[in-house]
Short mmCIF file of C-alpha atoms and ligand atoms in Angstrom, two decimals:
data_model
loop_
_atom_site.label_atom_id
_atom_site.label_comp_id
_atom_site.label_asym_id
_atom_site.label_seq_id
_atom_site.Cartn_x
_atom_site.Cartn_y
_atom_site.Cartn_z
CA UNK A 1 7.37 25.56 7.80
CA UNK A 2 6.25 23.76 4.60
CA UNK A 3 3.05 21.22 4.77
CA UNK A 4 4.51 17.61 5.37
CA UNK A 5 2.14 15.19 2.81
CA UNK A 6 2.99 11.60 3.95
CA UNK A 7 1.56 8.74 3.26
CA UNK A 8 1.80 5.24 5.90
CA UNK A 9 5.04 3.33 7.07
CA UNK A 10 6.29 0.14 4.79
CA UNK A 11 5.61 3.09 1.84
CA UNK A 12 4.15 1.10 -0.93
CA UNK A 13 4.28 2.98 -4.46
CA UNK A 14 0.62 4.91 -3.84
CA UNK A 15 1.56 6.19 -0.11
CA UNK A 16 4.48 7.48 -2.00
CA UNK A 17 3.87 9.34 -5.40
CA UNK A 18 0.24 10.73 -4.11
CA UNK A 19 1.50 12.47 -1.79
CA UNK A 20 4.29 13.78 -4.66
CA UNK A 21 1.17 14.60 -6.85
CA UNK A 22 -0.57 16.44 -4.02
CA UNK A 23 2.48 18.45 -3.33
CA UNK A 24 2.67 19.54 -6.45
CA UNK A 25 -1.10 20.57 -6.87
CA UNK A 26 -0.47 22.49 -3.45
CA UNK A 27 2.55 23.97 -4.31
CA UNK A 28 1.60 25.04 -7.77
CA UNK A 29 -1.93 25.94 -8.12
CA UNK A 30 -2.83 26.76 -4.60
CA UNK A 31 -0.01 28.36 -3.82
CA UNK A 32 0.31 26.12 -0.74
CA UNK A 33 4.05 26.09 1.00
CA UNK A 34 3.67 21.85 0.95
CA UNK A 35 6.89 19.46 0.60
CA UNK A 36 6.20 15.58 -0.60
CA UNK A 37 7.67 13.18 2.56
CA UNK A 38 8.09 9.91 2.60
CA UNK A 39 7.88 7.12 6.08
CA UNK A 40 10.34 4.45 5.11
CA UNK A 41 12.73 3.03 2.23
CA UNK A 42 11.28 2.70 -1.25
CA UNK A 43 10.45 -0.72 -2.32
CA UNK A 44 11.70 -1.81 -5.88
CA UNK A 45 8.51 -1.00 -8.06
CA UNK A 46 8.32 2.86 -6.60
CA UNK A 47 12.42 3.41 -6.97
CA UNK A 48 11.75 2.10 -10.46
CA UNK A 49 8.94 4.52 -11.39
CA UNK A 50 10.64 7.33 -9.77
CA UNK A 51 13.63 6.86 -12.22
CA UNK A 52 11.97 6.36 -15.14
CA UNK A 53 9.75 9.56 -14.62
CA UNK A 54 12.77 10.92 -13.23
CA UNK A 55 11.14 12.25 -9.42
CA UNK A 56 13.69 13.23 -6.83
CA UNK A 57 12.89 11.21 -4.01
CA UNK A 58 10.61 12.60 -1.06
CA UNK A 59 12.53 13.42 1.80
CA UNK A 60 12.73 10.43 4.56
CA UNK A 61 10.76 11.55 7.77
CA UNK A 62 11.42 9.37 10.83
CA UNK A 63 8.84 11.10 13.36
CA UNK A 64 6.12 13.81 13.65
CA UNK A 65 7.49 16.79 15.76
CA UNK A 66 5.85 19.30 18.02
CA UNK A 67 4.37 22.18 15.26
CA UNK A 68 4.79 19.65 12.41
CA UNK A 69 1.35 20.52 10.06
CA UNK A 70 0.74 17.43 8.00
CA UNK A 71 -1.34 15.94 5.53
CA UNK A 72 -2.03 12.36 5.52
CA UNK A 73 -2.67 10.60 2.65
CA UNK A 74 -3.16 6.59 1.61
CA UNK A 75 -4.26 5.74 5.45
CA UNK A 76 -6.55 7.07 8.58
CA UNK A 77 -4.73 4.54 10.95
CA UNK A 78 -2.36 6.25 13.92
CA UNK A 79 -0.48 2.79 13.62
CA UNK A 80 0.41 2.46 10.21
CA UNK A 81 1.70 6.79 10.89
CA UNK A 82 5.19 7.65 12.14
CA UNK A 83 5.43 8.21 15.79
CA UNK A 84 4.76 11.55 17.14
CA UNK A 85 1.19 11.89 14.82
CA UNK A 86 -0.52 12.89 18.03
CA UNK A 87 2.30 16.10 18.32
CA UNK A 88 1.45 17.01 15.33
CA UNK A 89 -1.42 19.42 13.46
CA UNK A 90 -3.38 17.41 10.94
CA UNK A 91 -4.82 19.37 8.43
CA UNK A 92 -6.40 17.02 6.17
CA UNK A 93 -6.29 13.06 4.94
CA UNK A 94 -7.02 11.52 2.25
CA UNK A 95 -7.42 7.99 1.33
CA UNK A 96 -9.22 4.69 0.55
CA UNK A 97 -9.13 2.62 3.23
CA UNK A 98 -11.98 1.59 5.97
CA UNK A 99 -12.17 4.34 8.36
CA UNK A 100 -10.40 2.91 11.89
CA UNK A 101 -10.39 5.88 14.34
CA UNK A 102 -8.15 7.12 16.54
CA UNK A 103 -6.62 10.42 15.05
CA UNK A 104 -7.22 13.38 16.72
CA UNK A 105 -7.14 17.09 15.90
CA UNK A 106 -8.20 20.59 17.85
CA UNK A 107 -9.66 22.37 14.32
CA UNK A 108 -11.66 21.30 11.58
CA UNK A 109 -9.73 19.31 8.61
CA UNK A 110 -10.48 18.43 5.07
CA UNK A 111 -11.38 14.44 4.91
CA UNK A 112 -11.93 13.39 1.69
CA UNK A 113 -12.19 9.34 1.97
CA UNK A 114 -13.59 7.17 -1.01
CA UNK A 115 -14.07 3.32 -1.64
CA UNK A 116 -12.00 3.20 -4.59
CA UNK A 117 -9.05 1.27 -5.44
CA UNK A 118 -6.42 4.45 -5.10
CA UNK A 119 -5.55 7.59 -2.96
CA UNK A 120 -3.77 8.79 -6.58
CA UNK A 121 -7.59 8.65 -8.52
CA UNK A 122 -8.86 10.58 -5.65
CA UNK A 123 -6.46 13.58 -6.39
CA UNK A 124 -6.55 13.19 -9.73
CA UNK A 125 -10.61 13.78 -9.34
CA UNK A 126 -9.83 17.02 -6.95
CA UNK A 127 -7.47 18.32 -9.69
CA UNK A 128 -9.99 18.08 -12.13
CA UNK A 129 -12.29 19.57 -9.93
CA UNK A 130 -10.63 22.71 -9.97
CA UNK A 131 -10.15 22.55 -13.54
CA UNK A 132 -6.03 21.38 -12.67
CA UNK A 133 -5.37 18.99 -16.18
CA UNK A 134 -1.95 20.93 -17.37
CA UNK A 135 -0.04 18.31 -15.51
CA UNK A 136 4.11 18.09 -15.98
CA UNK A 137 4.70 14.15 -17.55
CA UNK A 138 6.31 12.98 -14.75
CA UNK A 139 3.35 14.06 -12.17
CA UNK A 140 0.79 12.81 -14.54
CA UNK A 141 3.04 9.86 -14.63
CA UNK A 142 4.11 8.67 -11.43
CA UNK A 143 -0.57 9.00 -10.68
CA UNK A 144 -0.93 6.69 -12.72
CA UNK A 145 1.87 4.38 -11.92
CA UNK A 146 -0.04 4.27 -8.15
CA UNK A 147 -3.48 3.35 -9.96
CA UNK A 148 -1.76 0.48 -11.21
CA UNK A 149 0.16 -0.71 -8.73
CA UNK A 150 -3.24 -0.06 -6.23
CA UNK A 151 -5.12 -1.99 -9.17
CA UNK A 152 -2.57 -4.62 -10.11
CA UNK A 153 -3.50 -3.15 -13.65
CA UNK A 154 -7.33 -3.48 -13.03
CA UNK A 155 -7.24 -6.81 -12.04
CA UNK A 156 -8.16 -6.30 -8.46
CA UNK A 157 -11.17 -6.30 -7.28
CA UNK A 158 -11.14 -3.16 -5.81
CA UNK A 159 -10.43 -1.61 -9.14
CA UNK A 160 -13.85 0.80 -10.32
CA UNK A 161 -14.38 2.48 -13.39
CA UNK A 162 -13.24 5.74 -11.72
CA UNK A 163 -10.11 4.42 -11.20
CA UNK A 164 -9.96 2.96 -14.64
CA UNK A 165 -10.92 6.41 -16.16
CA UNK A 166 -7.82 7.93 -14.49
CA UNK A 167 -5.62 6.04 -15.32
CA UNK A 168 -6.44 6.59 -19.52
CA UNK A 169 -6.48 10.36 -18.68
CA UNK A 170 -2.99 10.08 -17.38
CA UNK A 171 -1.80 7.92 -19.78
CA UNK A 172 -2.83 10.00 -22.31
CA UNK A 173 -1.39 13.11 -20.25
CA UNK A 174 2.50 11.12 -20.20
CA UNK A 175 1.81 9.36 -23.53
CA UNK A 176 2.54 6.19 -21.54
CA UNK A 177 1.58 2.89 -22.79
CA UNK A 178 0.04 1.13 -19.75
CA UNK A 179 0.58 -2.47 -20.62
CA UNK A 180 4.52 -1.53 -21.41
CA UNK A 181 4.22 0.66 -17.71
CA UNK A 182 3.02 -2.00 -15.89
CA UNK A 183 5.25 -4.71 -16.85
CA UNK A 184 8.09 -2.65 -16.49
CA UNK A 185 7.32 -2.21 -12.71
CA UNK A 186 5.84 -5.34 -11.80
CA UNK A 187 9.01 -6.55 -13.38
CA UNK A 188 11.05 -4.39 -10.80
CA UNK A 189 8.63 -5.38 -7.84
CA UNK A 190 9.17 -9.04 -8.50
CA UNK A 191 13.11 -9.05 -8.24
CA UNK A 192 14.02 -9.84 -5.09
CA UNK A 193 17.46 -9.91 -5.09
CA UNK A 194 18.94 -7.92 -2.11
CA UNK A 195 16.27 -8.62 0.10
CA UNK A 196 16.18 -10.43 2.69
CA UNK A 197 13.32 -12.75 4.32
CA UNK A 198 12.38 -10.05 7.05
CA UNK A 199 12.68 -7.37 3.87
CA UNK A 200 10.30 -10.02 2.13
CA UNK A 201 8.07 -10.13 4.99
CA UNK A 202 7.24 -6.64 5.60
CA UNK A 203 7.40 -4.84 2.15
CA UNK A 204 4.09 -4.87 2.13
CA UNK A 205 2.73 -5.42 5.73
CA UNK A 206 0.07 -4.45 7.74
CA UNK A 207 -1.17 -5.28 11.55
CA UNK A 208 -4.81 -5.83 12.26
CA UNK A 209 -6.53 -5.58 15.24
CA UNK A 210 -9.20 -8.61 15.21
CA UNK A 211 -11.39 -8.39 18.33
CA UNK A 212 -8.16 -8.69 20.98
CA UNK A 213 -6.04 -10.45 18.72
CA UNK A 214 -2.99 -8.78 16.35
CA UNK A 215 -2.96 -10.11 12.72
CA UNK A 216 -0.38 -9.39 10.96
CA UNK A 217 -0.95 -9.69 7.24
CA UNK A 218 2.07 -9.31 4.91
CA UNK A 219 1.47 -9.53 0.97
CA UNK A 220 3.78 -9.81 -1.70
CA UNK A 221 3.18 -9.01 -5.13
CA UNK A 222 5.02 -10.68 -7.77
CA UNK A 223 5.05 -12.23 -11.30
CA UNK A 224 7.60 -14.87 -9.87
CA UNK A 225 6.09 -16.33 -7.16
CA UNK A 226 8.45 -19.37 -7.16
CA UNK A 227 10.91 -17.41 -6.13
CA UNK A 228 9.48 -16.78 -2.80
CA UNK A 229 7.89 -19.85 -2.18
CA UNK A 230 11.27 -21.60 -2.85
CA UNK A 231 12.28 -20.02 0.18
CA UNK A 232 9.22 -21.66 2.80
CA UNK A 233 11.96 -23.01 5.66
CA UNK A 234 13.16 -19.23 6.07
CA UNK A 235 10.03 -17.43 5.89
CA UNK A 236 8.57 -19.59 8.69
CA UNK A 237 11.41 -19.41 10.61
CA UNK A 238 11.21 -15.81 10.67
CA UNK A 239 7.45 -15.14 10.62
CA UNK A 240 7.58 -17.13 14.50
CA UNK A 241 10.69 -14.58 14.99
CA UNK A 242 8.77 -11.93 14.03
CA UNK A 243 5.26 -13.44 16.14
CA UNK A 244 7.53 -13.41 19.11
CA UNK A 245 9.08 -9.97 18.92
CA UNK A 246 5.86 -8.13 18.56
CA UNK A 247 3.70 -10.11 20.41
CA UNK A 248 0.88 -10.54 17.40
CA UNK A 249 -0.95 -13.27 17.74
CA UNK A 250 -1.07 -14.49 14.00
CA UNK A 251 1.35 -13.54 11.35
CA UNK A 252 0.02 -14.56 7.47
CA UNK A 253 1.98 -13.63 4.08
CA UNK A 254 0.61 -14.07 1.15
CA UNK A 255 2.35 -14.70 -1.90
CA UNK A 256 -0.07 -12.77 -4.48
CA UNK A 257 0.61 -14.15 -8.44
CA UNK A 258 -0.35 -10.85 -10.33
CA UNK A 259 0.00 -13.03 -13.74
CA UNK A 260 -2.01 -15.66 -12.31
CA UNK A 261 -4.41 -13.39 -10.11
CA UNK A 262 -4.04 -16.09 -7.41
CA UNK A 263 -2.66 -16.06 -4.18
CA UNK A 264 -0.35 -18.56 -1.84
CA UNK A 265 -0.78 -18.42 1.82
CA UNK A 266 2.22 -19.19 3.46
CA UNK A 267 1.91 -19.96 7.07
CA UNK A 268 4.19 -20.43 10.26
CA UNK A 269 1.76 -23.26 12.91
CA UNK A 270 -1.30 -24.97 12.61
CA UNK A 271 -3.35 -21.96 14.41
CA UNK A 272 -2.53 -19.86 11.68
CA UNK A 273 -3.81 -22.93 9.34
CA UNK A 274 -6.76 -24.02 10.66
CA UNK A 275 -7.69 -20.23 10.59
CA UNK A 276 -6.91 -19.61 7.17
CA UNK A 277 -8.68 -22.53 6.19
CA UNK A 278 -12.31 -21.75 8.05
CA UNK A 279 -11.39 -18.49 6.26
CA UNK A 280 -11.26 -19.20 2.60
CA UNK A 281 -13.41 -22.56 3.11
CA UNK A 282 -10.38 -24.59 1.67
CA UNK A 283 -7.80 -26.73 2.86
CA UNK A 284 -4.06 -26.15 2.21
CA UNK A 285 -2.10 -28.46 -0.17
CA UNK A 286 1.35 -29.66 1.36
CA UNK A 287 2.91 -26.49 2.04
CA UNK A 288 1.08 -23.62 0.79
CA UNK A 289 -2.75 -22.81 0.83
CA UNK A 290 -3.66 -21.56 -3.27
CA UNK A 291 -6.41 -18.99 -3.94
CA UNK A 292 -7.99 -18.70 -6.63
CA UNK A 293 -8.47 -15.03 -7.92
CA UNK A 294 -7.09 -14.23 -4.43
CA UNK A 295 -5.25 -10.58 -4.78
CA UNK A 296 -6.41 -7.82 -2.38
CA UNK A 297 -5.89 -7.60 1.25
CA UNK A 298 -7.94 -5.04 1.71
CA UNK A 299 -11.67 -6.35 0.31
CA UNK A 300 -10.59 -10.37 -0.06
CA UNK A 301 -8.50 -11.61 2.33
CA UNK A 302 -8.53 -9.43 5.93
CA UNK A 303 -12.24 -9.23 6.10
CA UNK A 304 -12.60 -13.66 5.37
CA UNK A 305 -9.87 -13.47 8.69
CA UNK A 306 -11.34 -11.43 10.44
CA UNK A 307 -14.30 -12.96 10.37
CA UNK A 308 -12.91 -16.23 12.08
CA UNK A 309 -10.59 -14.98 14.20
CA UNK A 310 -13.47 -12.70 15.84
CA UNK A 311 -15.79 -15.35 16.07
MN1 MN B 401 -0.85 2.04 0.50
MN1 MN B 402 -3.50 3.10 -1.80
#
């Protein structure tokens, strides 16, 4: 049976094409039996960059059987895997996030972890390693789409000059213009048309554990944030829906502006806002709480929770 690379459920475009990208290098120039997978439906910016580069999409796994060998890749957190990761033989991860614990296995693996902005710069650097650069277009291409999605074209702060490197190689590898690239799928990742305010709410989502509270922290990344924040009576409605049904304690979605490289906290009750504004040392206005240069979960907004809701 064929390796299973996955990536973590609500598959954001990174979780999704390096695992495409590692697949390949398996497949191809290790001569690795390894099939791309993918946890959950493609958001708008990934279906868009798998059409353009035109990449079949991964096959949809819904659980981790008995036997099932996997490679994990974008995430090291047993909750953001599909059930059944403990049934399963983990042969190696990588990824870029802090290290959480939990996943277990009964042989040694390959861990390659780095604090950089992308899983996709990390396997471009291991296929460079090896002396890999003959890359097809669309593999080349659909790397370097995750760098800057991960990035939000460099302007996050997570973004290093590694990942910037990679992402000129593989441009010049797909002889794709980035600024063209990147408007083209920040375009698609801002239409929200068909979606509705639960889709909104967990595109991009993630639950934190904060001391003994659950955070959930749900981002979404858009050139049109109006669109979204014209919608405030819904969202709230359904963020205490969702607070109720999974028993978090605090649900937070941020509205990131990658034009404006702000952010707009939206939030449900006052606990949430008093929170939020200990957090960021700022109080909201009306309806919304605005952050300035505001854009990555990861190293700028659940750390300045966390912080508060720990104590
Ligand atoms: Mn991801
Ligand atoms: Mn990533």
């Amino acid at each position: 049976m064929a390796l299973k690379v996955i990536g973590h459920i609500a598959p954001d475009t990174d979780t999704v094409c390096s695992p495409i990208a590692y697949a390949w290098f398996l497949k191809e120039k290790k001569g690795i039996d390894a099939e791309a997978y993918v946890s959950g439906t493609l958001n708008k910016e990934t279906q868009y960059i798998l059409d353009h580069f035109q990449v079949e999409i991964p096959l949809l796994l819904t659980k981790f059987n008995q036997g099932d060998q996997v490679f994990i890749m974008d995430t090291n957190n047993p909750d953001e895997l599909l059930p059944g990761i403990s049934n399963a033989t983990i042969k190696g991860i990588i990824d870029h996030h802090k290290l959480v614990g939990g996943l277990k296995t009964e042989e040694p693996l390959t861990i390659v972890m780095e604090p950089i902005a992308c899983t996709a710069t990390i396997v471009w650097n291991l296929m460079k390693r090896e002396g890999v650069t003959d890359l097809p277009k669309e593999i080349a291409g659909v790397m370097l789409c995750a760098i800057l999605s991960d990035t939000l074209k460099f302007t996050s702060p997570t973004t290093t000059d590694v990942d910037r490197l990679a992402a000129e190689e593989l441009a010049a590898l797909c002889g794709e213009d980035i600024d063209s690239l990147s408007e083209e799928m920040f375009a698609a990742k801002s239409d929200l048309s068909g979606m509705s305010t639960r889709d909104i709410l967990t595109v991009d989502s993630k639950i934190f554990e904060f001391g003994s509270k659950k955070a959930r922290i749900s981002v979404l990344e858009t050139t049109k944030p109006d669109n979204a924040l014209a919608m405030l009576e819904d969202l709230r409605f359904e963020m205490t829906q969702m607070k109720n049904e999974e028993h978090s304690d605090y649900v937070f979605f941020f509205v990131v502006d990658i034009l404006h490289t702000e952010a707009h906290l939206v939030v449900a009750t006052d606990e949430e806002k008093e929170i939020a504004e200990v957090a960021f040392g700022k109080v909201f206005d009306q309806e919304t709480l605005t952050l300035p240069g505001v854009v990555s979960r990861k190293k700028q907004i659940s750390p300045m929770l966390q912080k508060v809701i720990v104590g």
